[in-house]
Amino acid sequence: MILTVTLNTALDITYRVRSLRPHASHRVSDVAERPGGKGVNVARVLAALGHEVTVTGFAGGATGGVLRGQLAGTAGLTDALVEVAGPTRRTIAVVDERTGDTTQLNEPGPQIAPAEWAAFLRAYDQLLGDASAVALSGSLPPGVPVGAYAGLIRVARSAGVPVLLDTSGEPLRRGVAARPDLVKPNAGELAELTGSHEPLRATRDARRRGAHAVVASLGPEGLLAVTPEGHWRATPPAPLRGNPTGAGDAAVAGLLSGLVEHLPWPDRLTRAVALSAAAVLAPAAGEFDRAAYDELCGRIEVTGAAEAA
């Protein structure tokens, strides 16, 4: 079982409009409502790939109830979310059909009480007993300690469970120092962490700060990986227009599935980039275009080299 942690789950709402204009009224051509939050998106992609996955984190209020109701229909996915008093947040994505651009609005999330955080820690410790890998993804809701991910990484490492971290800001900085097996920042998060805007230098710097391996997401330019086994760059054949929300989460699912299947790094990166690109073509985060994924897997270019023995 793969465990995904989403401390700040969300009900993702995607609006599609013909053309998004500031200070104007818009007619929405389509509305999609999905369970969300980065780790939830990762879990849904993993389940679609055929993996057994368990989702934990927090859910509460009416929006939390809707989220859990929608998760219940996902084959291969187990809901182990911890109930909280505050309502689960909503995220709004507005897709401009003319340009393909997406505007994202993210609510902060519910206030987590100390007793609720303690209940989550107990659940997390128990779930690790059956986990082959764990992903810690997304922002922290109010009330959760800024060093939460660092603590969760240490617990996973003590249990012998490989852990992937995908977050930003201070939680990322503290989490990297706790020595996760893999960190997956995007270019902006990587620059904020290291102070460098040169991807290879910044990725190597992030690894020196404690991460066992670092895979940097470079948007339409693919992924850059620096690992103990070597360094590689994986790029899609061409940029794709669509909704990029959830593309990074699809890449995390590809990396995690490759980890538990013991694939070599070039194959993990190929899968992650193909999934990320196929997610751009899907209508909402947590989904991917299966036909596009199958086709893209044979067209990802991977360059780089393994370290000499």
Short mmCIF file of C-alpha atoms in Angstrom, two decimals:
data_model
loop_
_atom_site.label_atom_id
_atom_site.label_comp_id
_atom_site.label_asym_id
_atom_site.label_seq_id
_atom_site.Cartn_x
_atom_site.Cartn_y
_atom_site.Cartn_z
CA MET A 1 0.00 0.00 0.00
CA ILE A 2 1.18 3.53 -0.83
CA LEU A 3 0.24 6.18 1.73
CA THR A 4 -0.40 9.78 0.73
CA VAL A 5 -0.69 12.55 3.32
CA THR A 6 -2.73 15.66 2.55
CA LEU A 7 -2.93 17.82 5.66
CA ASN A 8 -4.81 20.53 3.74
CA THR A 9 -7.32 18.63 1.62
CA ALA A 10 -9.61 20.62 -0.66
CA LEU A 11 -12.73 20.41 -2.73
CA ASP A 12 -11.40 21.42 -6.16
CA ILE A 13 -13.82 23.39 -8.32
CA THR A 14 -12.86 24.06 -11.94
CA TYR A 15 -14.69 26.69 -14.00
CA ARG A 16 -14.20 26.99 -17.74
CA VAL A 17 -14.89 30.36 -19.38
CA ARG A 18 -14.52 31.43 -22.98
CA SER A 19 -12.14 34.28 -22.14
CA LEU A 20 -11.11 35.48 -18.66
CA ARG A 21 -11.13 39.29 -18.38
CA PRO A 22 -10.48 41.36 -15.22
CA HIS A 23 -13.40 43.43 -13.86
CA ALA A 24 -15.94 41.59 -16.07
CA SER A 25 -18.81 39.14 -15.61
CA HIS A 26 -18.34 35.71 -17.16
CA ARG A 27 -20.60 32.89 -18.26
CA VAL A 28 -19.20 29.55 -17.11
CA SER A 29 -19.37 26.93 -19.85
CA ASP A 30 -18.54 23.96 -17.63
CA VAL A 31 -18.07 23.20 -13.90
CA ALA A 32 -16.13 20.24 -12.52
CA GLU A 33 -16.00 19.37 -8.80
CA ARG A 34 -13.42 16.89 -7.54
CA PRO A 35 -11.74 15.83 -4.28
CA GLY A 36 -8.42 17.64 -4.12
CA GLY A 37 -5.33 18.71 -2.29
CA LYS A 38 -1.96 17.61 -3.64
CA GLY A 39 -1.76 14.23 -1.92
CA VAL A 40 -5.35 13.39 -2.86
CA ASN A 41 -4.51 14.12 -6.50
CA VAL A 42 -1.44 11.89 -6.21
CA ALA A 43 -3.56 9.11 -4.73
CA ARG A 44 -6.17 9.25 -7.48
CA VAL A 45 -3.51 8.96 -10.18
CA LEU A 46 -1.84 6.07 -8.34
CA ALA A 47 -5.18 4.28 -8.06
CA ALA A 48 -5.77 4.77 -11.79
CA LEU A 49 -2.36 3.15 -12.40
CA GLY A 50 -3.52 0.10 -10.44
CA HIS A 51 -1.82 0.70 -7.08
CA GLU A 52 -3.51 0.24 -3.72
CA VAL A 53 -3.36 3.62 -2.00
CA THR A 54 -4.53 5.05 1.32
CA VAL A 55 -5.31 8.74 1.81
CA THR A 56 -4.87 10.41 5.18
CA GLY A 57 -4.86 13.98 6.44
CA PHE A 58 -7.80 16.11 7.57
CA ALA A 59 -11.39 16.57 6.39
CA GLY A 60 -14.28 18.44 7.99
CA GLY A 61 -17.58 20.23 7.49
CA ALA A 62 -19.88 20.05 4.49
CA THR A 63 -17.06 20.34 1.95
CA GLY A 64 -15.17 17.57 3.73
CA GLY A 65 -18.26 15.39 3.51
CA VAL A 66 -18.56 15.99 -0.24
CA LEU A 67 -14.85 15.23 -0.69
CA ARG A 68 -15.10 11.95 1.21
CA GLY A 69 -18.25 10.97 -0.65
CA GLN A 70 -16.48 11.39 -3.96
CA LEU A 71 -13.41 9.48 -2.79
CA ALA A 72 -15.64 6.56 -1.83
CA GLY A 73 -16.21 5.77 -5.50
CA THR A 74 -12.51 5.44 -6.36
CA ALA A 75 -11.39 1.84 -6.91
CA GLY A 76 -8.19 0.93 -5.08
CA LEU A 77 -8.33 3.97 -2.77
CA THR A 78 -8.93 3.79 1.00
CA ASP A 79 -10.10 6.84 2.97
CA ALA A 80 -8.23 7.19 6.28
CA LEU A 81 -8.82 10.94 6.69
CA VAL A 82 -9.09 12.30 10.24
CA GLU A 83 -12.30 14.22 10.97
CA VAL A 84 -11.89 17.81 12.19
CA ALA A 85 -14.35 20.46 13.34
CA GLY A 86 -13.42 23.11 10.76
CA PRO A 87 -14.62 22.93 7.14
CA THR A 88 -12.34 21.61 4.42
CA ARG A 89 -11.23 24.41 2.10
CA ARG A 90 -12.21 24.95 -1.51
CA THR A 91 -9.88 25.73 -4.39
CA ILE A 92 -11.15 27.47 -7.51
CA ALA A 93 -9.45 27.03 -10.90
CA VAL A 94 -10.70 29.26 -13.74
CA VAL A 95 -9.65 27.98 -17.16
CA ASP A 96 -9.52 30.49 -20.02
CA GLU A 97 -10.55 28.41 -23.06
CA ARG A 98 -9.13 30.99 -25.49
CA THR A 99 -5.57 30.96 -24.13
CA GLY A 100 -5.55 27.70 -22.15
CA ASP A 101 -4.28 29.58 -19.08
CA THR A 102 -5.56 28.76 -15.59
CA THR A 103 -6.12 31.17 -12.68
CA GLN A 104 -6.05 29.50 -9.25
CA LEU A 105 -7.68 30.69 -6.00
CA ASN A 106 -6.78 28.72 -2.85
CA GLU A 107 -8.50 29.08 0.53
CA PRO A 108 -6.26 28.71 3.63
CA GLY A 109 -7.92 25.65 5.19
CA PRO A 110 -9.45 24.88 8.61
CA GLN A 111 -7.86 25.70 11.96
CA ILE A 112 -6.45 22.43 13.35
CA ALA A 113 -6.73 22.04 17.12
CA PRO A 114 -3.93 20.38 19.14
CA ALA A 115 -6.15 17.36 19.88
CA GLU A 116 -6.87 16.95 16.15
CA TRP A 117 -3.16 17.07 15.32
CA ALA A 118 -2.46 14.47 18.02
CA ALA A 119 -5.19 12.21 16.55
CA PHE A 120 -3.59 12.48 13.11
CA LEU A 121 -0.14 11.57 14.48
CA ARG A 122 -1.58 8.40 16.04
CA ALA A 123 -3.30 7.45 12.78
CA TYR A 124 -0.16 8.16 10.72
CA ASP A 125 2.00 5.97 12.94
CA GLN A 126 -0.44 3.06 12.55
CA LEU A 127 -0.80 3.46 8.77
CA LEU A 128 2.97 3.36 8.23
CA GLY A 129 2.94 -0.27 9.36
CA ASP A 130 1.37 -1.35 6.04
CA ALA A 131 2.96 1.29 3.76
CA SER A 132 5.52 0.59 1.03
CA ALA A 133 6.10 4.36 0.55
CA VAL A 134 4.61 7.64 1.74
CA ALA A 135 4.09 11.01 0.04
CA LEU A 136 3.84 14.20 2.12
CA SER A 137 2.23 16.79 -0.12
CA GLY A 138 0.96 20.34 -0.11
CA SER A 139 0.47 23.23 2.26
CA LEU A 140 -0.09 23.14 6.02
CA PRO A 141 -3.45 24.27 7.38
CA PRO A 142 -3.56 26.82 10.23
CA GLY A 143 -2.65 25.28 13.58
CA VAL A 144 -0.27 22.64 12.23
CA PRO A 145 3.37 23.22 13.30
CA VAL A 146 5.62 24.58 10.55
CA GLY A 147 8.02 21.70 11.21
CA ALA A 148 5.27 19.09 10.81
CA TYR A 149 6.70 17.50 7.68
CA ALA A 150 10.15 17.22 9.21
CA GLY A 151 8.64 15.27 12.10
CA LEU A 152 6.60 13.03 9.78
CA ILE A 153 9.72 12.30 7.71
CA ARG A 154 11.60 11.19 10.84
CA VAL A 155 8.74 8.89 11.87
CA ALA A 156 8.64 7.31 8.39
CA ARG A 157 12.40 6.85 8.33
CA SER A 158 12.27 5.18 11.75
CA ALA A 159 9.64 2.80 10.37
CA GLY A 160 11.80 2.02 7.33
CA VAL A 161 9.30 3.54 4.88
CA PRO A 162 10.70 5.64 1.99
CA VAL A 163 9.21 9.14 1.95
CA LEU A 164 8.69 11.75 -0.77
CA LEU A 165 8.21 15.42 0.15
CA ASP A 166 6.38 17.90 -2.09
CA THR A 167 5.78 21.24 -0.38
CA SER A 168 7.20 24.78 -0.36
CA GLY A 169 8.59 27.57 1.81
CA GLU A 170 9.63 26.97 5.40
CA PRO A 171 7.99 23.50 5.60
CA LEU A 172 10.18 22.49 2.63
CA ARG A 173 13.34 23.93 4.17
CA ARG A 174 12.79 22.12 7.46
CA GLY A 175 11.62 18.96 5.72
CA VAL A 176 14.74 18.70 3.53
CA ALA A 177 16.91 18.88 6.66
CA ALA A 178 15.09 15.79 7.99
CA ARG A 179 16.61 13.78 5.09
CA PRO A 180 13.64 12.54 3.02
CA ASP A 181 14.32 9.93 0.35
CA LEU A 182 13.03 12.22 -2.41
CA VAL A 183 12.06 15.88 -2.73
CA LYS A 184 10.10 17.21 -5.73
CA PRO A 185 10.12 21.03 -5.82
CA ASN A 186 9.17 23.14 -8.82
CA ALA A 187 11.59 25.74 -10.19
CA GLY A 188 10.24 28.55 -8.01
CA GLU A 189 10.28 26.47 -4.82
CA LEU A 190 13.79 25.29 -5.62
CA ALA A 191 15.04 28.85 -6.14
CA GLU A 192 13.42 29.97 -2.87
CA LEU A 193 15.06 27.09 -1.01
CA THR A 194 18.57 27.48 -2.43
CA GLY A 195 18.78 31.08 -3.70
CA SER A 196 19.89 29.80 -7.13
CA HIS A 197 17.90 30.10 -10.37
CA GLU A 198 20.18 27.74 -12.29
CA PRO A 199 18.30 24.41 -12.16
CA LEU A 200 21.20 21.94 -11.97
CA ARG A 201 23.12 23.98 -9.40
CA ALA A 202 19.97 24.51 -7.31
CA THR A 203 19.01 20.81 -7.48
CA ARG A 204 22.48 19.75 -6.33
CA ASP A 205 22.34 22.32 -3.54
CA ALA A 206 18.96 21.00 -2.37
CA ARG A 207 20.44 17.51 -2.19
CA ARG A 208 23.39 18.75 -0.14
CA ARG A 209 20.90 20.20 2.34
CA GLY A 210 19.74 16.70 3.25
CA ALA A 211 17.52 15.11 0.60
CA HIS A 212 18.66 11.69 -0.63
CA ALA A 213 17.45 12.55 -4.15
CA VAL A 214 15.92 15.67 -5.71
CA VAL A 215 13.66 15.80 -8.77
CA ALA A 216 12.96 19.35 -9.90
CA SER A 217 9.85 20.08 -11.93
CA LEU A 218 10.65 22.55 -14.72
CA GLY A 219 7.10 22.90 -16.07
CA PRO A 220 6.83 22.27 -19.83
CA GLU A 221 10.59 21.57 -19.90
CA GLY A 222 10.14 18.36 -17.91
CA LEU A 223 12.06 17.04 -14.90
CA LEU A 224 15.65 17.25 -13.68
CA ALA A 225 16.84 14.56 -11.26
CA VAL A 226 19.97 14.50 -9.10
CA THR A 227 20.31 11.20 -7.22
CA PRO A 228 23.06 9.05 -5.67
CA GLU A 229 22.86 6.87 -8.81
CA GLY A 230 23.38 9.75 -11.25
CA HIS A 231 21.68 12.76 -12.81
CA TRP A 232 19.13 12.88 -15.64
CA ARG A 233 16.91 15.28 -17.55
CA ALA A 234 13.57 14.08 -18.95
CA THR A 235 11.62 16.26 -21.40
CA PRO A 236 8.29 15.87 -23.22
CA PRO A 237 8.23 16.10 -27.03
CA ALA A 238 6.37 19.44 -27.04
CA PRO A 239 4.48 21.76 -24.66
CA LEU A 240 0.79 20.89 -24.31
CA ARG A 241 -2.07 23.32 -23.87
CA GLY A 242 -4.60 22.60 -21.18
CA ASN A 243 -5.08 22.78 -17.42
CA PRO A 244 -1.71 22.42 -15.62
CA THR A 245 -3.35 22.14 -12.19
CA GLY A 246 -2.37 18.72 -10.85
CA ALA A 247 0.40 18.09 -13.39
CA GLY A 248 3.03 18.14 -10.63
CA ASP A 249 0.93 15.76 -8.55
CA ALA A 250 0.73 13.35 -11.49
CA ALA A 251 4.54 13.50 -11.71
CA VAL A 252 4.76 12.62 -8.00
CA ALA A 253 2.49 9.61 -8.63
CA GLY A 254 4.81 8.50 -11.42
CA LEU A 255 7.88 8.83 -9.21
CA LEU A 256 6.24 6.98 -6.31
CA SER A 257 4.96 4.15 -8.47
CA GLY A 258 8.40 3.79 -10.03
CA LEU A 259 9.97 3.70 -6.57
CA VAL A 260 7.76 0.88 -5.25
CA GLU A 261 8.16 -1.03 -8.53
CA HIS A 262 11.97 -0.64 -8.27
CA LEU A 263 12.27 0.90 -11.75
CA PRO A 264 15.59 2.46 -12.79
CA TRP A 265 15.66 6.26 -12.63
CA PRO A 266 15.30 6.89 -16.39
CA ASP A 267 12.12 4.77 -16.42
CA ARG A 268 10.73 6.54 -13.34
CA LEU A 269 11.33 9.92 -14.97
CA THR A 270 9.79 8.81 -18.26
CA ARG A 271 6.64 7.72 -16.45
CA ALA A 272 6.51 10.89 -14.35
CA VAL A 273 6.88 13.25 -17.33
CA ALA A 274 4.37 11.32 -19.43
CA LEU A 275 1.82 11.38 -16.59
CA SER A 276 2.42 15.07 -15.96
CA ALA A 277 1.87 15.93 -19.63
CA ALA A 278 -1.19 13.69 -19.85
CA ALA A 279 -2.63 15.39 -16.75
CA VAL A 280 -2.51 18.76 -18.55
CA LEU A 281 -4.93 17.29 -21.12
CA ALA A 282 -7.37 16.05 -18.45
CA PRO A 283 -10.36 18.17 -17.35
CA ALA A 284 -9.40 18.31 -13.65
CA ALA A 285 -6.53 17.66 -11.24
CA GLY A 286 -6.08 14.06 -10.12
CA GLU A 287 -6.87 12.73 -13.60
CA PHE A 288 -4.87 12.06 -16.75
CA ASP A 289 -5.59 11.30 -20.38
CA ARG A 290 -4.86 7.57 -20.63
CA ALA A 291 -4.43 7.48 -24.42
CA ALA A 292 -2.06 10.46 -24.32
CA TYR A 293 -0.08 8.87 -21.49
CA ASP A 294 0.38 5.60 -23.38
CA GLU A 295 1.51 7.49 -26.47
CA LEU A 296 3.81 9.87 -24.61
CA CYS A 297 5.67 7.10 -22.76
CA GLY A 298 7.45 6.26 -26.00
CA ARG A 299 8.33 9.88 -26.80
CA ILE A 300 9.97 11.19 -23.62
CA GLU A 301 13.62 12.08 -24.11
CA VAL A 302 15.88 11.20 -21.18
CA THR A 303 19.49 12.41 -21.14
CA GLY A 304 22.14 12.17 -18.45
CA ALA A 305 24.34 9.54 -16.92
CA ALA A 306 24.66 7.14 -14.03
CA GLU A 307 27.45 7.71 -11.53
CA ALA A 308 30.53 5.57 -12.04
CA ALA A 309 30.72 2.63 -9.67
#
